[in-house]
Short mmCIF file of N, CA and C in Angstrom, two decimals:
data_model
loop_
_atom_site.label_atom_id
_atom_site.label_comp_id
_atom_site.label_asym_id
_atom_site.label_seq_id
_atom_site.Cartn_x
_atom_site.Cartn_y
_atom_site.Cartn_z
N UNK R 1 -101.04 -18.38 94.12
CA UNK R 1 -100.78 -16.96 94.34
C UNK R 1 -100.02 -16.41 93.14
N UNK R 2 -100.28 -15.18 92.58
CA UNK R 2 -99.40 -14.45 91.37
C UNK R 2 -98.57 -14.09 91.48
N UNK R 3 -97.80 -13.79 90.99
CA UNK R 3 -96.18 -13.36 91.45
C UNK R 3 -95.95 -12.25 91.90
N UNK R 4 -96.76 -11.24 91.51
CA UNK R 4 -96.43 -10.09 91.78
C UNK R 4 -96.94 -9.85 93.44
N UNK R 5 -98.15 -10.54 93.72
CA UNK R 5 -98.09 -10.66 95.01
C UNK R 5 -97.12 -11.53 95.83
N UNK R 6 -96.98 -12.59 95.27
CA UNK R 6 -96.02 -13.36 95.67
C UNK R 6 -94.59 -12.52 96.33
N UNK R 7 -94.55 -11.78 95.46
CA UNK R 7 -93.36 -10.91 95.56
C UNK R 7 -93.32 -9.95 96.49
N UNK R 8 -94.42 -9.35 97.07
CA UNK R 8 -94.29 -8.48 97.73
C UNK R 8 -94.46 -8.93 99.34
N UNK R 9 -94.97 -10.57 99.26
CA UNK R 9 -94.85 -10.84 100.51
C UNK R 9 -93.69 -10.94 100.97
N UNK R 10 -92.97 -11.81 100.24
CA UNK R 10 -91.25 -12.01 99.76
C UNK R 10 -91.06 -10.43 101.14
N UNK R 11 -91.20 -9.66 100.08
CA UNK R 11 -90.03 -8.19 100.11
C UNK R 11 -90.85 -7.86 101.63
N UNK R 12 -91.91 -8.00 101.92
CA UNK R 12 -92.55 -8.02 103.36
C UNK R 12 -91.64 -8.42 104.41
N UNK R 13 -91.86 -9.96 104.22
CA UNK R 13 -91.21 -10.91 105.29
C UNK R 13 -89.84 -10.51 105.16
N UNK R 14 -89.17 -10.21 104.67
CA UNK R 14 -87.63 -9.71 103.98
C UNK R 14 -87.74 -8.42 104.82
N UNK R 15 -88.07 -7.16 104.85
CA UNK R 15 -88.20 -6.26 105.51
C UNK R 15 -88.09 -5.77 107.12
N UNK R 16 -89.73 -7.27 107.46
CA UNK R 16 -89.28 -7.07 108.82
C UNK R 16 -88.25 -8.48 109.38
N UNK R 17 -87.42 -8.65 109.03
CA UNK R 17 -86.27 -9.38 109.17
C UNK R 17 -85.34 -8.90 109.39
N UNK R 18 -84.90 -7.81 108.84
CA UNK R 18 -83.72 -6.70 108.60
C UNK R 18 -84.32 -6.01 109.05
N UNK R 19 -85.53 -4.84 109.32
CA UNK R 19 -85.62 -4.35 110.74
C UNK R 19 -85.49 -5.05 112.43
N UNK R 20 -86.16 -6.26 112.53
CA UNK R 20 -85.52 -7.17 113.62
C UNK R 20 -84.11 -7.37 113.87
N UNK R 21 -83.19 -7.09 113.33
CA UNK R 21 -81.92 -7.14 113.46
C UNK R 21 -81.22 -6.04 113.30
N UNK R 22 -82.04 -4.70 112.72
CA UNK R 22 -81.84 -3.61 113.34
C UNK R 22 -80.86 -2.81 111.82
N UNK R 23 -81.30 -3.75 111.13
CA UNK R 23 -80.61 -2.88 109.63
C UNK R 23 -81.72 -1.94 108.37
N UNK R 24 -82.03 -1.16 109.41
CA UNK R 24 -83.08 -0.03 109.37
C UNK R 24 -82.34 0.58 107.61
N UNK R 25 -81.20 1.12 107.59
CA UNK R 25 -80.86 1.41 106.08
C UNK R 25 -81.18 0.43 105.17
N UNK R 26 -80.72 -1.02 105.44
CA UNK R 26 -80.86 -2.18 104.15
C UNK R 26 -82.45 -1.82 104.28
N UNK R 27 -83.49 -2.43 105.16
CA UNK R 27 -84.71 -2.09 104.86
C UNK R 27 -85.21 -1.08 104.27
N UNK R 28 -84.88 0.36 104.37
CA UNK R 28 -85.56 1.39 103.76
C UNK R 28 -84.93 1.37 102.45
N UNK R 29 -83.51 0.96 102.00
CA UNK R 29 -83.10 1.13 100.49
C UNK R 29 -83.69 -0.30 100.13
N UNK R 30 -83.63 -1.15 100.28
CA UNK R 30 -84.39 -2.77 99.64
C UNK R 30 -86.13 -1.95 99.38
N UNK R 31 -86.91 -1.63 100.02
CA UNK R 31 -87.91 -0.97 99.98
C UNK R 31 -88.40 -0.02 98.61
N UNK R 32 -87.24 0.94 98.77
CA UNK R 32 -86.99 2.23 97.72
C UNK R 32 -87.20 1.50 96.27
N UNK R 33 -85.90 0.61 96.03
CA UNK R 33 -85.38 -0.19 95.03
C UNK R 33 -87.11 -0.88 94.40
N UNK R 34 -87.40 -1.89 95.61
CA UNK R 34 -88.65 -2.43 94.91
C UNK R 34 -90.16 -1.52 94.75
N UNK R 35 -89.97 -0.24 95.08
CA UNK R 35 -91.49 0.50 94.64
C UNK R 35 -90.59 1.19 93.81
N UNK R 36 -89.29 1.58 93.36
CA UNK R 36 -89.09 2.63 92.42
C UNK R 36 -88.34 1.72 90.93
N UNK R 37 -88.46 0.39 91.46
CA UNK R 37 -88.32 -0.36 90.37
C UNK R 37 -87.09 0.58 89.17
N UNK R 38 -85.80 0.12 90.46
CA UNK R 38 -84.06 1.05 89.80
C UNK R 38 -84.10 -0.22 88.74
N UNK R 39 -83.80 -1.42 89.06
CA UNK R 39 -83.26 -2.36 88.25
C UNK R 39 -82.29 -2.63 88.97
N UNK R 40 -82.26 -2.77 90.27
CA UNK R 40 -81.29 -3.43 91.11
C UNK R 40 -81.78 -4.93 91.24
N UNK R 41 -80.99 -5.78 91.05
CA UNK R 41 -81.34 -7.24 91.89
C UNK R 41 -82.69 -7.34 92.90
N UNK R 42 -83.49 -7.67 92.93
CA UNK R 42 -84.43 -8.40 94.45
C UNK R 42 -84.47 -9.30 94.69
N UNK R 43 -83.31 -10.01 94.06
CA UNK R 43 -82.95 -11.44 94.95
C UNK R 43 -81.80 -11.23 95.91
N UNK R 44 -81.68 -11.63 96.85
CA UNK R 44 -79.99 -11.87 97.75
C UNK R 44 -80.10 -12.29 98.61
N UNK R 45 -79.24 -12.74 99.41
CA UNK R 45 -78.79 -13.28 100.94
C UNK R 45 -78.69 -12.47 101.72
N UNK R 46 -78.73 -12.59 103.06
CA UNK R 46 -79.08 -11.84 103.97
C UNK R 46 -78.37 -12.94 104.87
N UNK R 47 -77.31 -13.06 105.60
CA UNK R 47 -76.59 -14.03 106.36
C UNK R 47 -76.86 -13.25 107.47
N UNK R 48 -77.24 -13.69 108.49
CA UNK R 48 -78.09 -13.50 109.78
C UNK R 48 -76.56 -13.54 111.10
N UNK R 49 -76.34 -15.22 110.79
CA UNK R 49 -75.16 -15.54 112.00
C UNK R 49 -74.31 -16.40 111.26
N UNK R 50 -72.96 -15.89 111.81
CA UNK R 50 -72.14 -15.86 112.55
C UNK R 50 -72.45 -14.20 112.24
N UNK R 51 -72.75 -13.16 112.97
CA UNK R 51 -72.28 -11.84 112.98
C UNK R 51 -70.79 -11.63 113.07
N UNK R 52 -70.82 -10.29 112.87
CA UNK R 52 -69.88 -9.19 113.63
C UNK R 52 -69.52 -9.50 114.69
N UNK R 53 -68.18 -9.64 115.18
CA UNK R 53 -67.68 -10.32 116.76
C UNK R 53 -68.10 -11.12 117.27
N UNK R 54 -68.80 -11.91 116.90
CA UNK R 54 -69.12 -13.36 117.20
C UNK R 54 -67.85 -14.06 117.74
N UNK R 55 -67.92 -15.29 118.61
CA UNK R 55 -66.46 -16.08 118.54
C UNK R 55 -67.37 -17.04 119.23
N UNK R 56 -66.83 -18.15 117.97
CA UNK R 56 -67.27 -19.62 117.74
C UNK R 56 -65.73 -20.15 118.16
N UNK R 57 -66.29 -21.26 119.17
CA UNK R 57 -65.11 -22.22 120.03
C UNK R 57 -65.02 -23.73 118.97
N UNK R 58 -63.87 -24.07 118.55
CA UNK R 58 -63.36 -25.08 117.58
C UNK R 58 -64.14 -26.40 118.32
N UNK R 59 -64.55 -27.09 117.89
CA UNK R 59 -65.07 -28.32 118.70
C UNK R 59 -66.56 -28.56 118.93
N UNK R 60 -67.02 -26.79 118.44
CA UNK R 60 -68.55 -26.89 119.14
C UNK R 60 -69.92 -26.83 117.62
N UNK R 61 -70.46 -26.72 118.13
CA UNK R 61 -71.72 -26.57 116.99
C UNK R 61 -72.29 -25.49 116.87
N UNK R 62 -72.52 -24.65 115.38
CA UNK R 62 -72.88 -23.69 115.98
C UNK R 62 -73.94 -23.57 114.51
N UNK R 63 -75.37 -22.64 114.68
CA UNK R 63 -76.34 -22.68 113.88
C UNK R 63 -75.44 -21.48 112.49
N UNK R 64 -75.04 -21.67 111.50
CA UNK R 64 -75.35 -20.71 110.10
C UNK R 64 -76.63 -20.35 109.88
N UNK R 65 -77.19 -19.17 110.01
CA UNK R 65 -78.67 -18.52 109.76
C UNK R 65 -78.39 -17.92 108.23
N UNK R 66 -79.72 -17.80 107.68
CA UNK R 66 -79.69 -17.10 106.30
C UNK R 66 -80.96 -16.68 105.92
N UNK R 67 -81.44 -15.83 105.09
CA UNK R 67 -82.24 -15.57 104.83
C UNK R 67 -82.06 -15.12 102.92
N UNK R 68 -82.86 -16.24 102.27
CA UNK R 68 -82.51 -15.98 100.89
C UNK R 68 -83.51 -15.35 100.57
N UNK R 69 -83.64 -13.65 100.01
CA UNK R 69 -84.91 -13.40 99.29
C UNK R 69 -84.81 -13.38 97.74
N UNK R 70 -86.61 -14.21 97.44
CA UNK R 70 -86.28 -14.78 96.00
C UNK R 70 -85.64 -15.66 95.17
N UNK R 71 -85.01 -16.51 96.22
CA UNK R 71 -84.58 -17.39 95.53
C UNK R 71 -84.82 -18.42 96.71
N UNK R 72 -85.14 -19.56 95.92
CA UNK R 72 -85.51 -20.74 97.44
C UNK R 72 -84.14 -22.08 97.41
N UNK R 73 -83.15 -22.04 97.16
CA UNK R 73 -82.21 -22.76 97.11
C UNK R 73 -81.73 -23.84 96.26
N UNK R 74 -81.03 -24.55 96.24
CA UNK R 74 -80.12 -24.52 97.30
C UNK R 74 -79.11 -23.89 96.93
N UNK R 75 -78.15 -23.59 98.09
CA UNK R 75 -77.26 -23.39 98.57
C UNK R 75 -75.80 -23.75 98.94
N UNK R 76 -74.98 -22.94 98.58
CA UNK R 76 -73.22 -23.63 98.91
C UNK R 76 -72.94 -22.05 100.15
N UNK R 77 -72.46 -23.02 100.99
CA UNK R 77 -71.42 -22.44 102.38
C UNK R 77 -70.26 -22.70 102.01
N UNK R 78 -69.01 -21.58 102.42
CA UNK R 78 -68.23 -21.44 102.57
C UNK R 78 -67.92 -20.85 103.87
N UNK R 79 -66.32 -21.20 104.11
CA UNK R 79 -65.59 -20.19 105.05
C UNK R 79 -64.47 -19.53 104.54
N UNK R 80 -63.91 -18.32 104.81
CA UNK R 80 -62.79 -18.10 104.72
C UNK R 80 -62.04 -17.44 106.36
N UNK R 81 -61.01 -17.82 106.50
CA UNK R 81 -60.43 -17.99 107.38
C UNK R 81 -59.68 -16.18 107.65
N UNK R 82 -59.37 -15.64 106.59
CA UNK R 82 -58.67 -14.61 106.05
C UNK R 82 -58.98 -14.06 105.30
N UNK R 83 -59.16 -12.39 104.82
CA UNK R 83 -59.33 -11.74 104.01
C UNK R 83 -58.49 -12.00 102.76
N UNK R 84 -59.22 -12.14 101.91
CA UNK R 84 -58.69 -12.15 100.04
C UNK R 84 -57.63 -13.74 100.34
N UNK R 85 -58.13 -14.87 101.61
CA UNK R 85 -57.59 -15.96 101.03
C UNK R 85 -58.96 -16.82 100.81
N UNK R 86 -58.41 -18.42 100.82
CA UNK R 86 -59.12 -18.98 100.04
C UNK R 86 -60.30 -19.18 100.70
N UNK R 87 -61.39 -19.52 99.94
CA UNK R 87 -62.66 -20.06 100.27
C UNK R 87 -62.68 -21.70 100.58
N UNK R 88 -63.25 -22.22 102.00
CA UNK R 88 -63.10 -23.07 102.56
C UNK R 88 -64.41 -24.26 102.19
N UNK R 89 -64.70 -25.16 101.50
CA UNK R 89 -66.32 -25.75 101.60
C UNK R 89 -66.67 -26.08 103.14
N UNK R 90 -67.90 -25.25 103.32
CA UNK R 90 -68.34 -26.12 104.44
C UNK R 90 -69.93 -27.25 103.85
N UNK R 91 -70.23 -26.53 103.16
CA UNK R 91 -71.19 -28.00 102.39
C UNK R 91 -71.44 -27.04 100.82
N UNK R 92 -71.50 -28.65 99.90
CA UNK R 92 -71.34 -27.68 98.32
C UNK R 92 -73.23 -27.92 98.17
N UNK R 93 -73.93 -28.18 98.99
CA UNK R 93 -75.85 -27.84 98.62
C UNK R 93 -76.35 -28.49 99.92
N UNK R 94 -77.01 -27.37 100.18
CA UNK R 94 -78.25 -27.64 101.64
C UNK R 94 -79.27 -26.46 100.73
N UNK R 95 -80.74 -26.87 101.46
CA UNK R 95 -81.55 -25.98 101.37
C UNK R 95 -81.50 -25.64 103.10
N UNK R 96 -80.86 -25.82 103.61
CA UNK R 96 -81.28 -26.09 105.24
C UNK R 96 -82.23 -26.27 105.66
N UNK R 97 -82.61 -25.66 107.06
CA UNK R 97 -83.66 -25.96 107.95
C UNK R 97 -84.38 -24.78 108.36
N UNK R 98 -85.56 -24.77 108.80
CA UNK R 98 -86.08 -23.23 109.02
C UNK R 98 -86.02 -23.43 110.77
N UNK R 99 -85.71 -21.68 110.89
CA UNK R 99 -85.66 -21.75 112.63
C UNK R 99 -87.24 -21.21 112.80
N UNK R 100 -87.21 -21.10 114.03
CA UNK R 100 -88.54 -20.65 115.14
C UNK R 100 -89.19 -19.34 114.11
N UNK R 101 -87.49 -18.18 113.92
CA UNK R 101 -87.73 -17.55 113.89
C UNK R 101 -87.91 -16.81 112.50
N UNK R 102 -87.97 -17.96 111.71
CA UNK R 102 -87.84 -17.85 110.17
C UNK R 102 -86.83 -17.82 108.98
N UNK R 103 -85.67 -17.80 110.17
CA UNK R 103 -84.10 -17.86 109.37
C UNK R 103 -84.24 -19.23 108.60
N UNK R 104 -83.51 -19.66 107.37
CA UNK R 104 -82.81 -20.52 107.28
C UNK R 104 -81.51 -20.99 108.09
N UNK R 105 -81.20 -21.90 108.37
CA UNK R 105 -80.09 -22.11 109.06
C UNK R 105 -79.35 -23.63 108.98
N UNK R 106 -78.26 -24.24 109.10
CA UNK R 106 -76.74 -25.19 108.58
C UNK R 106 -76.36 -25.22 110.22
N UNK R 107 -76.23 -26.37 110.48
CA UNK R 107 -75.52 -26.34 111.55
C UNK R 107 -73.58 -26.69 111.17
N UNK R 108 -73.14 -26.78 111.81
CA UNK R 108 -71.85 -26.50 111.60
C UNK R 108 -70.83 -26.67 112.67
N UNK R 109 -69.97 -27.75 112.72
CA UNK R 109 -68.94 -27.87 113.25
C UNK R 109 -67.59 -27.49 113.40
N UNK R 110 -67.58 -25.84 114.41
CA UNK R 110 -66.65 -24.99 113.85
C UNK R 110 -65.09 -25.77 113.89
N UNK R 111 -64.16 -25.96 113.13
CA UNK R 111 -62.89 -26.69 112.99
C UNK R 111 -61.82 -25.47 112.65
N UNK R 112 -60.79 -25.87 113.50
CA UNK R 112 -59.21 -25.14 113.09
C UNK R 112 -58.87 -24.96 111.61
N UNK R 113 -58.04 -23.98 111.22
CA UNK R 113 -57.08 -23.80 112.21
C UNK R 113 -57.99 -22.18 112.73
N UNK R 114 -57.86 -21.31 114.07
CA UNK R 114 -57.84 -20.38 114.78
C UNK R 114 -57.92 -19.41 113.59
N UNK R 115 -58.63 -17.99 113.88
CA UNK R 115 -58.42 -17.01 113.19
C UNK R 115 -59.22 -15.77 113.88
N UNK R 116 -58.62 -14.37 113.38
CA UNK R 116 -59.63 -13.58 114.27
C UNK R 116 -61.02 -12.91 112.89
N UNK R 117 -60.40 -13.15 111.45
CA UNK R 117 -61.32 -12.85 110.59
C UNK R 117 -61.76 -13.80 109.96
N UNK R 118 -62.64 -14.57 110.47
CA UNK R 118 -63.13 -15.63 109.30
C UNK R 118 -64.69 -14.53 109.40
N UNK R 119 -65.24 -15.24 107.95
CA UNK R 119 -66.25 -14.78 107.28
C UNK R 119 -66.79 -16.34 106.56
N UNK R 120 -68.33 -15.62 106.69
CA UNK R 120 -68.84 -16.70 105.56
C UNK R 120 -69.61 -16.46 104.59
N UNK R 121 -69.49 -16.96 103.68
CA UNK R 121 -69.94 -17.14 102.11
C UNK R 121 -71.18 -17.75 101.88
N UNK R 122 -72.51 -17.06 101.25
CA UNK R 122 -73.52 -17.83 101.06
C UNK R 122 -73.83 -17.52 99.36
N UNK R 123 -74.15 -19.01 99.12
CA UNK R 123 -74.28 -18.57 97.15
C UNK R 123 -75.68 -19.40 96.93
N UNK R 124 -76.80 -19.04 95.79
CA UNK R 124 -77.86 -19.36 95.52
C UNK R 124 -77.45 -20.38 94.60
N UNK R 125 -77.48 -21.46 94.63
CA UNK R 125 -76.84 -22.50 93.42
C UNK R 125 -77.52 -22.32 92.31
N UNK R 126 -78.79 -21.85 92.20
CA UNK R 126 -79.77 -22.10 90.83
C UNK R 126 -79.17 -19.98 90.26
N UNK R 127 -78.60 -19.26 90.95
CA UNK R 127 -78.44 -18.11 90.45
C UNK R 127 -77.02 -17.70 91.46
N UNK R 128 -76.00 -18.43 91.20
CA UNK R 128 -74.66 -17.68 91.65
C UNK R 128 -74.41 -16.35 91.24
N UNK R 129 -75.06 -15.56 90.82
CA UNK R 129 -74.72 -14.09 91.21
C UNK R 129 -74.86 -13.73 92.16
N UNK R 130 -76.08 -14.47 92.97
CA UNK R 130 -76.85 -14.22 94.44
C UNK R 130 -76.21 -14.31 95.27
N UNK R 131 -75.12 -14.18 95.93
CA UNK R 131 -74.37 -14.66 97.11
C UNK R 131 -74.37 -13.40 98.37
N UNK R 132 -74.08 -13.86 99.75
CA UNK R 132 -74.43 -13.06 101.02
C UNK R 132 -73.54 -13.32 101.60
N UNK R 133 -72.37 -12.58 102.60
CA UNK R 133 -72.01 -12.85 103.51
C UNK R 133 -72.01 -12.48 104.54
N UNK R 134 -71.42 -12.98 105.89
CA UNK R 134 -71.67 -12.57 107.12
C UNK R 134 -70.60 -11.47 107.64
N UNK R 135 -71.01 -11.29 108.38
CA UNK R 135 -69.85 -10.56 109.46
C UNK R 135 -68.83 -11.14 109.90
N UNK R 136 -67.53 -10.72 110.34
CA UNK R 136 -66.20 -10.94 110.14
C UNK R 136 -66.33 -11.44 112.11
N UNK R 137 -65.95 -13.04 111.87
CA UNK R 137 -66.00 -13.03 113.06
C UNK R 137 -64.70 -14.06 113.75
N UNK R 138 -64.78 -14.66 114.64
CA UNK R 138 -63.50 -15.02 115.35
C UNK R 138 -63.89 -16.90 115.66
N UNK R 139 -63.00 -17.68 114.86
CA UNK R 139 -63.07 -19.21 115.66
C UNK R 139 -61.41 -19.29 116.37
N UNK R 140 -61.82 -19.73 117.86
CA UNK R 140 -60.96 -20.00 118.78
C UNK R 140 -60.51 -21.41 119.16
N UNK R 141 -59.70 -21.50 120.20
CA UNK R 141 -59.89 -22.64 120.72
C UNK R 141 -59.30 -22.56 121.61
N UNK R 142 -60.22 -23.25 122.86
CA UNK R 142 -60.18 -23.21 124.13
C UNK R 142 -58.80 -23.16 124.43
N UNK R 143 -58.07 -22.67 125.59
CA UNK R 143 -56.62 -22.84 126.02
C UNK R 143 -57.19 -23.79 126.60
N UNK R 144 -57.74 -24.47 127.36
CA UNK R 144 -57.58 -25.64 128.10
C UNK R 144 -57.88 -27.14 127.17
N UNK R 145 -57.84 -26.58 126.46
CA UNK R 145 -58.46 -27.90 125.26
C UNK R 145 -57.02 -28.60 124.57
N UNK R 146 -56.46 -30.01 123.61
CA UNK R 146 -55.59 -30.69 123.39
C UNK R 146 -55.52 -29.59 122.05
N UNK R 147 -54.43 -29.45 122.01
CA UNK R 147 -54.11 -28.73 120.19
C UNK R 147 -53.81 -29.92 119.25
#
C-alpha cells in the first residue's frame, strides 16, 4: 500500500476512534489539519484509559488503552502521581496488545502511594516528541484493605 493512502486510512481509523469516545472537536480539527495540510504534527497519542475520574483501587489490574496515530511503537508509560511532580516508570518499551476494540493497551498493576491526580504519560520511543496523556484520575485504596 502507498503512503499516502496508507495515511489516510491511519487518519480514518484515528477519526472514528475519537468520535467513539465522543471527542467530536479533536476529530473535526485532526481532519481540518490533514486536508488543509497547516504543518501540524499527524502523528500523536490518543490515551483512551485511565480517563477523567476514573478511580483505580491499589492492588488491582487495570487495562492502559492508547491509540498511537502514525507511529507504530514502541512505547514508554509513565505515571505521575501529582501535578508538575515527578514522572513515575511504569514500563520503559511495550508495543502492547490490541483490544477487541482496536485500542492499544498495558495492563498494569495500580500501586501506592494514594492520590486524587495521577495522570499518565505516553511517549513514541522511535519519535519522543510524540507523547499523549490521559485524564487526571484517582488511585485509592480500599479502607478495608492492610496499609
Amino acid at each position: 500500500m502507498d503512503y499516502p493512502r496508507r495515511g489516510i486510512l491511519t487518519l480514518l481509523f484515528a477519526m472514528n476512534k475519537l468520535l467513539q469516545k465522543g471527542g467530536l472537536a479533536v476529530a473535526v480539527l485532526a481532519t481540518l489539519v490533514a486536508l488543509m495540510g497547516l504543518g501540524i504534527p499527524s502523528q500523536f497519542v490518543d490515551v483512551h484509559a485511565p480517563a477523567t475520574g476514573d478511580r483505580w483501587r491499589v492492588g488491582h489490574t487495570y487495562a492502559i488503552e492508547w491509540l498511537g496515530v502514525e507511529v507504530a511503537g514502541p512505547y514508554r508509560i509513565e505515571l505521575q502521581r501529582q501535578p508538575r511532580g515527578k514522572w513515575e516508570m511504569i514500563t520503559r518499551s511495550t508495543y502492547g496488545y490490541g483490544t477487541d476494540d482496536g485500542w492499544l493497551a498495558y495492563d498494569w498493576r495500580a500501586t501506592g502511594p494514594v492520590t486524587r491526580r495521577a495522570q499518565i504519560r505516553i511517549t513514541a520511543l522511535d519519535h519522543p516528541e510524540v507523547v499523549g496523556y490521559s485524564g487526571i484520575f484517582t488511585i485509592y485504596r480500599d479502607s478495608h484493605s492492610a496499609r
